[in-house]
mmCIF file of C-alpha atoms (C1' of nucleotides) in Angstrom:
data_model
loop_
_atom_site.group_PDB
_atom_site.id
_atom_site.type_symbol
_atom_site.label_atom_id
_atom_site.label_comp_id
_atom_site.label_asym_id
_atom_site.label_seq_id
_atom_site.Cartn_x
_atom_site.Cartn_y
_atom_site.Cartn_z
ATOM 1 C CA MET A 1 14.123 1.902 34.091
ATOM 2 C CA ARG A 2 17.251 1.591 32.127
ATOM 3 C CA GLU A 3 17.844 3.774 29.181
ATOM 4 C CA TYR A 4 17.179 2.700 25.804
ATOM 5 C CA ARG A 5 20.025 1.608 23.122
ATOM 6 C CA HIS A 6 19.661 4.022 20.060
ATOM 7 C CA PRO A 7 21.685 3.407 17.108
ATOM 8 C CA GLN A 8 24.086 5.955 16.081
ATOM 9 C CA ILE A 9 22.458 7.641 13.013
ATOM 10 C CA THR A 10 25.379 6.807 10.567
ATOM 11 C CA GLU A 11 24.667 3.178 11.548
ATOM 12 C CA VAL A 12 21.135 2.953 10.456
ATOM 13 C CA GLN A 13 20.468 1.024 7.524
ATOM 14 C CA LEU A 14 18.131 1.675 4.717
ATOM 15 C CA GLU A 15 16.705 -1.670 4.646
ATOM 16 C CA SER A 16 16.046 -1.591 8.212
ATOM 17 C CA VAL A 17 14.210 1.722 7.939
ATOM 18 C CA LEU A 18 12.206 0.325 4.901
ATOM 19 C CA TYR A 19 11.260 -2.910 6.768
ATOM 20 C CA ALA A 20 10.281 -1.213 10.173
ATOM 21 C CA LEU A 21 7.845 1.071 7.967
ATOM 22 C CA SER A 22 6.168 -1.673 6.031
ATOM 23 C CA ASP A 23 4.009 -2.298 8.945
ATOM 24 C CA PRO A 24 0.889 -0.584 8.999
ATOM 25 C CA ILE A 25 0.711 -0.281 12.643
ATOM 26 C CA ARG A 26 4.475 1.121 12.660
ATOM 27 C CA LEU A 27 3.545 3.281 9.921
ATOM 28 C CA SER A 28 0.567 4.703 11.927
ATOM 29 C CA ILE A 29 2.871 5.346 14.939
ATOM 30 C CA VAL A 30 5.466 7.197 12.676
ATOM 31 C CA ARG A 31 2.350 9.303 11.163
ATOM 32 C CA GLN A 32 1.052 10.215 14.479
ATOM 33 C CA LEU A 33 4.488 11.297 15.521
ATOM 34 C CA ALA A 34 4.899 13.499 12.671
ATOM 35 C CA ARG A 35 1.838 15.031 13.336
ATOM 36 C CA GLU A 36 2.023 15.545 17.342
ATOM 37 C CA GLY A 37 5.577 15.877 17.795
ATOM 38 C CA GLU A 38 6.298 13.417 20.765
ATOM 39 C CA ALA A 39 4.087 11.010 22.603
ATOM 40 C CA THR A 40 4.305 8.508 25.105
ATOM 41 C CA CYS A 41 3.522 4.800 24.137
ATOM 42 C CA ALA A 42 -0.017 5.044 25.741
ATOM 43 C CA ALA A 43 -1.060 7.614 23.459
ATOM 44 C CA LEU A 44 -0.065 5.660 20.511
ATOM 45 C CA GLU A 45 -1.754 2.374 21.444
ATOM 46 C CA ASN A 46 -5.165 2.427 19.836
ATOM 47 C CA GLY A 47 -6.330 -0.127 22.230
ATOM 48 C CA ARG A 48 -4.016 -2.734 21.327
ATOM 49 C CA PRO A 49 -2.145 -4.749 23.955
ATOM 50 C CA LYS A 50 0.670 -2.789 25.662
ATOM 51 C CA SER A 51 3.006 -5.952 24.765
ATOM 52 C CA SER A 52 2.354 -6.069 21.092
ATOM 53 C CA MET A 53 2.793 -2.098 21.026
ATOM 54 C CA SER A 54 6.430 -2.466 22.730
ATOM 55 C CA HIS A 55 7.460 -4.737 20.148
ATOM 56 C CA HIS A 56 6.451 -2.489 17.485
ATOM 57 C CA PHE A 57 8.325 0.975 19.327
ATOM 58 C CA ARG A 58 10.935 -1.683 19.902
ATOM 59 C CA VAL A 59 11.419 -2.204 16.011
ATOM 60 C CA LEU A 60 10.958 1.227 15.204
ATOM 61 C CA ARG A 61 13.395 2.150 17.864
ATOM 62 C CA GLU A 62 16.329 -0.435 16.578
ATOM 63 C CA ALA A 63 15.436 0.659 12.981
ATOM 64 C CA GLY A 64 16.862 4.147 13.957
ATOM 65 C CA ILE A 65 13.328 6.037 13.438
ATOM 66 C CA ILE A 66 12.315 6.938 16.886
ATOM 67 C CA LYS A 67 14.224 8.258 20.049
ATOM 68 C CA THR A 68 12.527 7.203 23.450
ATOM 69 C CA ARG A 69 13.395 9.027 26.594
ATOM 70 C CA ASN A 70 11.961 8.263 30.004
ATOM 71 C CA ASP A 71 9.716 10.652 31.859
ATOM 72 C CA GLY A 72 8.591 9.332 35.382
ATOM 73 C CA THR A 73 6.699 5.754 34.551
ATOM 74 C CA SER A 74 6.302 6.743 30.876
ATOM 75 C CA ARG A 75 8.341 6.680 27.763
ATOM 76 C CA ILE A 76 8.284 9.809 25.348
ATOM 77 C CA ASN A 77 9.065 9.062 21.646
ATOM 78 C CA GLU A 78 9.789 11.086 18.987
ATOM 79 C CA LEU A 79 10.927 10.935 15.630
ATOM 80 C CA ARG A 80 14.436 11.131 14.571
ATOM 81 C CA ASP A 81 13.689 13.093 11.486
ATOM 82 C CA ASP A 82 16.262 15.485 11.612
ATOM 83 C CA GLU A 83 18.999 12.878 11.804
ATOM 84 C CA LEU A 84 17.340 10.427 9.323
ATOM 85 C CA ALA A 85 17.156 13.668 6.830
ATOM 86 C CA GLU A 86 20.938 13.630 7.058
ATOM 87 C CA VAL A 87 21.482 10.180 5.901
ATOM 88 C CA PHE A 88 18.300 9.506 4.065
ATOM 89 C CA PRO A 89 17.418 13.024 2.276
ATOM 90 C CA GLY A 90 13.747 13.241 1.527
ATOM 91 C CA LEU A 91 12.765 9.690 2.662
ATOM 92 C CA LEU A 92 10.890 10.364 5.399
ATOM 93 C CA PRO A 93 8.992 13.504 4.024
ATOM 94 C CA ALA A 94 8.067 11.408 0.874
ATOM 95 C CA ILE A 95 6.648 8.608 3.035
ATOM 96 C CA LEU A 96 4.717 11.016 5.007
ATOM 97 C CA ALA A 97 3.618 13.018 2.414
ATOM 98 C CA VAL A 98 1.599 9.728 1.287
ATOM 99 C CA ARG A 99 -2.076 9.951 2.487
ATOM 100 C CA SER A 100 -2.849 7.048 4.883
ATOM 101 C CA LYS A 101 -6.150 5.423 3.231
ATOM 102 C CA ASN A 102 -7.079 2.943 5.836
ATOM 103 C CA ASN A 103 -6.888 4.371 9.214
ATOM 104 C CA VAL A 104 -5.207 1.817 11.434
ATOM 105 C CA ALA A 105 -7.611 2.673 14.610
ATOM 106 C CA GLU A 106 -10.477 1.758 12.158
ATOM 107 C CA TRP A 107 -9.755 -2.027 11.694
ATOM 108 C CA THR A 108 -8.851 -2.304 15.478
ATOM 109 C CA SER A 109 -12.430 -2.792 16.407
ATOM 110 C CA MET B 1 4.614 -18.044 -21.120
ATOM 111 C CA ARG B 2 1.495 -16.099 -19.783
ATOM 112 C CA GLU B 3 1.644 -12.670 -19.207
ATOM 113 C CA TYR B 4 1.827 -11.528 -15.660
ATOM 114 C CA ARG B 5 -0.427 -9.434 -13.758
ATOM 115 C CA HIS B 6 0.728 -6.020 -12.781
ATOM 116 C CA PRO B 7 -1.297 -3.783 -9.962
ATOM 117 C CA GLN B 8 -2.683 -0.827 -11.517
ATOM 118 C CA ILE B 9 -0.443 1.916 -9.990
ATOM 119 C CA THR B 10 -3.277 3.218 -7.795
ATOM 120 C CA GLU B 11 -3.991 0.225 -6.426
ATOM 121 C CA VAL B 12 -0.225 0.018 -5.062
ATOM 122 C CA GLN B 13 0.227 0.042 -1.221
ATOM 123 C CA LEU B 14 2.953 2.356 0.293
ATOM 124 C CA GLU B 15 3.393 -0.781 2.782
ATOM 125 C CA SER B 16 3.800 -2.987 -0.084
ATOM 126 C CA VAL B 17 6.509 -1.116 -1.665
ATOM 127 C CA LEU B 18 8.446 -0.636 1.601
ATOM 128 C CA TYR B 19 8.237 -3.986 2.433
ATOM 129 C CA ALA B 20 9.397 -5.315 -1.057
ATOM 130 C CA LEU B 21 12.578 -2.769 -0.984
ATOM 131 C CA SER B 22 13.360 -3.850 2.618
ATOM 132 C CA ASP B 23 15.059 -6.900 1.312
ATOM 133 C CA PRO B 24 18.979 -6.587 0.239
ATOM 134 C CA ILE B 25 18.420 -8.543 -2.769
ATOM 135 C CA ARG B 26 15.467 -6.811 -3.915
ATOM 136 C CA LEU B 27 16.971 -3.513 -3.395
ATOM 137 C CA SER B 28 20.142 -4.643 -5.394
ATOM 138 C CA ILE B 29 17.670 -5.716 -8.264
ATOM 139 C CA VAL B 30 16.128 -2.137 -8.404
ATOM 140 C CA ARG B 31 19.435 -0.172 -7.990
ATOM 141 C CA GLN B 32 20.778 -2.098 -11.017
ATOM 142 C CA LEU B 33 17.316 -1.708 -12.872
ATOM 143 C CA ALA B 34 17.635 2.269 -12.178
ATOM 144 C CA ARG B 35 21.411 2.248 -13.617
ATOM 145 C CA GLU B 36 20.710 0.331 -16.516
ATOM 146 C CA GLY B 37 17.301 0.930 -17.395
ATOM 147 C CA GLU B 38 16.147 -2.545 -18.278
ATOM 148 C CA ALA B 39 17.144 -6.068 -17.652
ATOM 149 C CA THR B 40 16.443 -9.568 -18.299
ATOM 150 C CA CYS B 41 16.310 -11.609 -14.923
ATOM 151 C CA ALA B 42 19.234 -13.604 -16.008
ATOM 152 C CA ALA B 43 21.240 -10.448 -16.231
ATOM 153 C CA LEU B 44 20.072 -9.466 -12.555
ATOM 154 C CA GLU B 45 20.817 -13.245 -10.834
ATOM 155 C CA ASN B 46 24.066 -12.681 -9.350
ATOM 156 C CA GLY B 47 25.076 -16.403 -9.570
ATOM 157 C CA ARG B 48 21.900 -16.932 -7.573
ATOM 158 C CA PRO B 49 19.570 -19.723 -7.481
ATOM 159 C CA LYS B 50 16.742 -19.030 -10.455
ATOM 160 C CA SER B 51 13.808 -20.063 -8.268
ATOM 161 C CA SER B 52 15.012 -17.719 -5.536
ATOM 162 C CA MET B 53 15.308 -14.665 -7.852
ATOM 163 C CA SER B 54 12.190 -15.558 -9.632
ATOM 164 C CA HIS B 55 10.645 -15.406 -6.168
ATOM 165 C CA HIS B 56 12.239 -11.933 -5.657
ATOM 166 C CA PHE B 57 10.934 -10.570 -8.878
ATOM 167 C CA ARG B 58 7.472 -11.671 -8.099
ATOM 168 C CA VAL B 59 7.429 -9.571 -4.879
ATOM 169 C CA LEU B 60 8.737 -6.608 -6.897
ATOM 170 C CA ARG B 61 6.169 -7.220 -9.452
ATOM 171 C CA GLU B 62 3.201 -7.610 -7.276
ATOM 172 C CA ALA B 63 4.237 -4.385 -5.018
ATOM 173 C CA GLY B 64 3.956 -2.539 -8.510
ATOM 174 C CA ILE B 65 7.742 -1.495 -8.331
ATOM 175 C CA ILE B 66 8.512 -3.526 -11.401
ATOM 176 C CA LYS B 67 7.164 -4.400 -14.969
ATOM 177 C CA THR B 68 7.994 -7.602 -16.648
ATOM 178 C CA ARG B 69 7.381 -8.335 -20.336
ATOM 179 C CA ASN B 70 8.350 -11.554 -22.354
ATOM 180 C CA ASP B 71 10.721 -11.505 -24.981
ATOM 181 C CA GLY B 72 11.114 -14.896 -26.491
ATOM 182 C CA THR B 73 12.467 -17.199 -23.624
ATOM 183 C CA SER B 74 13.617 -13.829 -21.501
ATOM 184 C CA ARG B 75 11.741 -11.807 -19.636
ATOM 185 C CA ILE B 76 12.479 -8.189 -19.458
ATOM 186 C CA ASN B 77 12.197 -6.074 -16.260
ATOM 187 C CA GLU B 78 11.920 -2.442 -15.870
ATOM 188 C CA LEU B 79 11.026 -0.181 -13.029
ATOM 189 C CA ARG B 80 7.842 1.663 -13.001
ATOM 190 C CA ASP B 81 9.396 4.536 -11.616
ATOM 191 C CA ASP B 82 7.356 7.107 -13.651
ATOM 192 C CA GLU B 83 4.290 5.551 -12.139
ATOM 193 C CA LEU B 84 5.415 5.292 -8.692
ATOM 194 C CA ALA B 85 6.281 9.100 -8.731
ATOM 195 C CA GLU B 86 2.901 9.880 -9.713
ATOM 196 C CA VAL B 87 1.698 8.033 -6.532
ATOM 197 C CA PHE B 88 4.651 8.055 -4.064
ATOM 198 C CA PRO B 89 6.691 11.342 -5.314
ATOM 199 C CA GLY B 90 10.035 11.558 -4.443
ATOM 200 C CA LEU B 91 10.220 7.958 -2.565
ATOM 201 C CA LEU B 92 11.897 6.029 -5.404
ATOM 202 C CA PRO B 93 14.418 8.912 -5.887
ATOM 203 C CA ALA B 94 15.455 9.163 -2.274
ATOM 204 C CA ILE B 95 15.850 5.277 -1.885
ATOM 205 C CA LEU B 96 18.125 5.134 -4.967
ATOM 206 C CA ALA B 97 20.168 8.305 -3.717
ATOM 207 C CA VAL B 98 21.357 6.172 -0.930
ATOM 208 C CA ARG B 99 24.571 4.875 -1.946
ATOM 209 C CA SER B 100 24.528 0.989 -1.137
ATOM 210 C CA LYS B 101 27.509 0.295 1.268
ATOM 211 C CA ASN B 102 27.663 -3.511 0.778
ATOM 212 C CA ASN B 103 27.582 -4.839 -2.618
ATOM 213 C CA VAL B 104 25.110 -7.892 -2.654
ATOM 214 C CA ALA B 105 27.382 -9.894 -5.233
ATOM 215 C CA GLU B 106 30.109 -9.566 -2.903
ATOM 216 C CA TRP B 107 28.411 -11.580 -0.165
ATOM 217 C CA THR B 108 27.194 -14.186 -2.743
ATOM 218 C CA SER B 109 30.284 -15.857 -2.884
ATOM 219 C "C1'" DG C 1 5.809 1.227 52.571
ATOM 220 C "C1'" DC C 2 1.485 0.307 49.452
ATOM 221 C "C1'" DT C 3 -1.013 1.220 45.317
ATOM 222 C "C1'" DA C 4 -1.761 2.521 40.791
ATOM 223 C "C1'" DT C 5 0.440 3.851 36.521
ATOM 224 C "C1'" DT C 6 3.297 2.544 32.472
ATOM 225 C "C1'" DG C 7 5.811 0.206 29.903
ATOM 226 C "C1'" DT C 8 8.890 -4.087 29.462
ATOM 227 C "C1'" DT C 9 10.521 -8.934 29.182
ATOM 228 C "C1'" DC C 10 9.264 -13.739 28.377
ATOM 229 C "C1'" DG C 11 7.449 -17.418 26.477
ATOM 230 C "C1'" DA C 12 4.494 -20.037 23.567
ATOM 231 C "C1'" DA C 13 1.496 -20.091 19.445
ATOM 232 C "C1'" DT C 14 0.491 -18.929 14.964
ATOM 233 C "C1'" DA C 15 1.916 -17.019 10.453
ATOM 234 C "C1'" DA C 16 4.578 -15.419 7.009
ATOM 235 C "C1'" DT C 17 9.295 -15.113 4.247
ATOM 236 C "C1'" DA C 18 13.129 -17.174 2.341
ATOM 237 C "C1'" DT C 19 15.643 -20.439 0.270
ATOM 238 C "C1'" DC C 20 16.660 -23.765 -3.354
ATOM 239 C "C1'" DG C 21 16.292 -28.525 -5.836
ATOM 240 C "C1'" DA C 22 13.473 -30.766 -8.953
ATOM 241 C "C1'" DA C 23 10.354 -30.652 -12.021
ATOM 242 C "C1'" DC C 24 7.812 -27.958 -15.620
ATOM 243 C "C1'" DT C 25 6.747 -24.870 -19.573
ATOM 244 C "C1'" DA C 26 7.474 -21.909 -23.433
ATOM 245 C "C1'" DT C 27 10.524 -20.026 -26.972
ATOM 246 C "C1'" DC C 28 13.978 -20.073 -30.264
ATOM 247 C "C1'" DG C 29 17.259 -22.166 -33.918
ATOM 248 C "C1'" DA C 30 19.039 -26.125 -36.103
ATOM 249 C "C1'" DT D 1 11.394 -32.527 -33.796
ATOM 250 C "C1'" DC D 2 15.312 -32.150 -30.811
ATOM 251 C "C1'" DG D 3 18.040 -29.800 -28.009
ATOM 252 C "C1'" DA D 4 19.165 -25.460 -25.427
ATOM 253 C "C1'" DT D 5 18.147 -21.409 -23.001
ATOM 254 C "C1'" DA D 6 15.207 -18.622 -19.749
ATOM 255 C "C1'" DG D 7 12.205 -18.639 -15.961
ATOM 256 C "C1'" DT D 8 8.101 -20.512 -13.324
ATOM 257 C "C1'" DT D 9 6.012 -23.433 -9.992
ATOM 258 C "C1'" DC D 10 5.876 -26.692 -6.464
ATOM 259 C "C1'" DG D 11 7.342 -28.473 -2.213
ATOM 260 C "C1'" DA D 12 9.881 -29.083 1.627
ATOM 261 C "C1'" DT D 13 12.705 -26.971 5.288
ATOM 262 C "C1'" DA D 14 14.515 -23.230 8.142
ATOM 263 C "C1'" DT D 15 14.271 -18.768 9.194
ATOM 264 C "C1'" DT D 16 12.024 -14.762 11.234
ATOM 265 C "C1'" DA D 17 7.833 -12.086 12.421
ATOM 266 C "C1'" DT D 18 3.707 -11.461 14.948
ATOM 267 C "C1'" DT D 19 0.659 -11.521 18.544
ATOM 268 C "C1'" DC D 20 -0.683 -11.021 23.387
ATOM 269 C "C1'" DG D 21 -1.330 -12.991 28.115
ATOM 270 C "C1'" DA D 22 1.553 -13.231 32.231
ATOM 271 C "C1'" DA D 23 4.846 -11.905 35.114
ATOM 272 C "C1'" DC D 24 7.960 -8.450 36.349
ATOM 273 C "C1'" DA D 25 10.214 -3.319 36.947
ATOM 274 C "C1'" DA D 26 10.617 1.152 37.936
ATOM 275 C "C1'" DT D 27 8.356 5.326 39.375
ATOM 276 C "C1'" DA D 28 4.921 8.744 41.603
ATOM 277 C "C1'" DG D 29 2.167 9.922 45.131
ATOM 278 C "C1'" DC D 30 -0.188 8.916 49.432
#
DNA sequence: GCTATTGTTCGAATAATATCGAACTATCGA
DNA sequence: TCGATAGTTCGATATTATTCGAACAATAGC
């Protein structure tokens, strides 16, 4: 499977980052990645359809928030937190510091 | 004209704040308010139709980002930055610290 | 090569947003 | 009371997102 295109961190736009993170599912992905370091797509889809999740991963990737690499048949995702800190210092930490009130996995069922 | 309903700051949702700020026009409104303290709607619409701007002010207001009060025929807007700092510490400063590359007023004409 | 696993892409339906003119409301001042 | 001023609301249109099944692609293991 071909490699993904990740934007240069200097090309990343604040608006796109904010938009990508304004979705509860994507936000929960990012929170989980912040906790666990890196994770496959499968580990992050909480019973949701793969195609939906694939869409969300793409939005996060194109916004410059995550980096995806191939590992066999899996894709491994990780936050680009260090890079994001260069261009938007304090932004991701401020967002991650907010405790999530509603668990996404909860309103899946 | 009747008063606006502003959400309690504790009811404000991170997702809504991020969404509201993911729009370039709304972001430019917030930046301008951060510079100038408070401003009327007219002072913030850069030649755009009033009805469009009214929509954006509403989104910002309902997200808990601005507060609007009446003053004669004008509405005066201000950031709820102190309150936002209570629930999302560091978030607004991190966003406002990002220098805007494209001036919104620029691509108006 | 066959099969299972993991994810992507496509396509179509649905939903949400943005945009802006037109009509309307409220207030101020003469 | 009559503009003039400042915004809001309505309604219609256009654009963009979300969702998810179905088909597809790539890899690992046997």
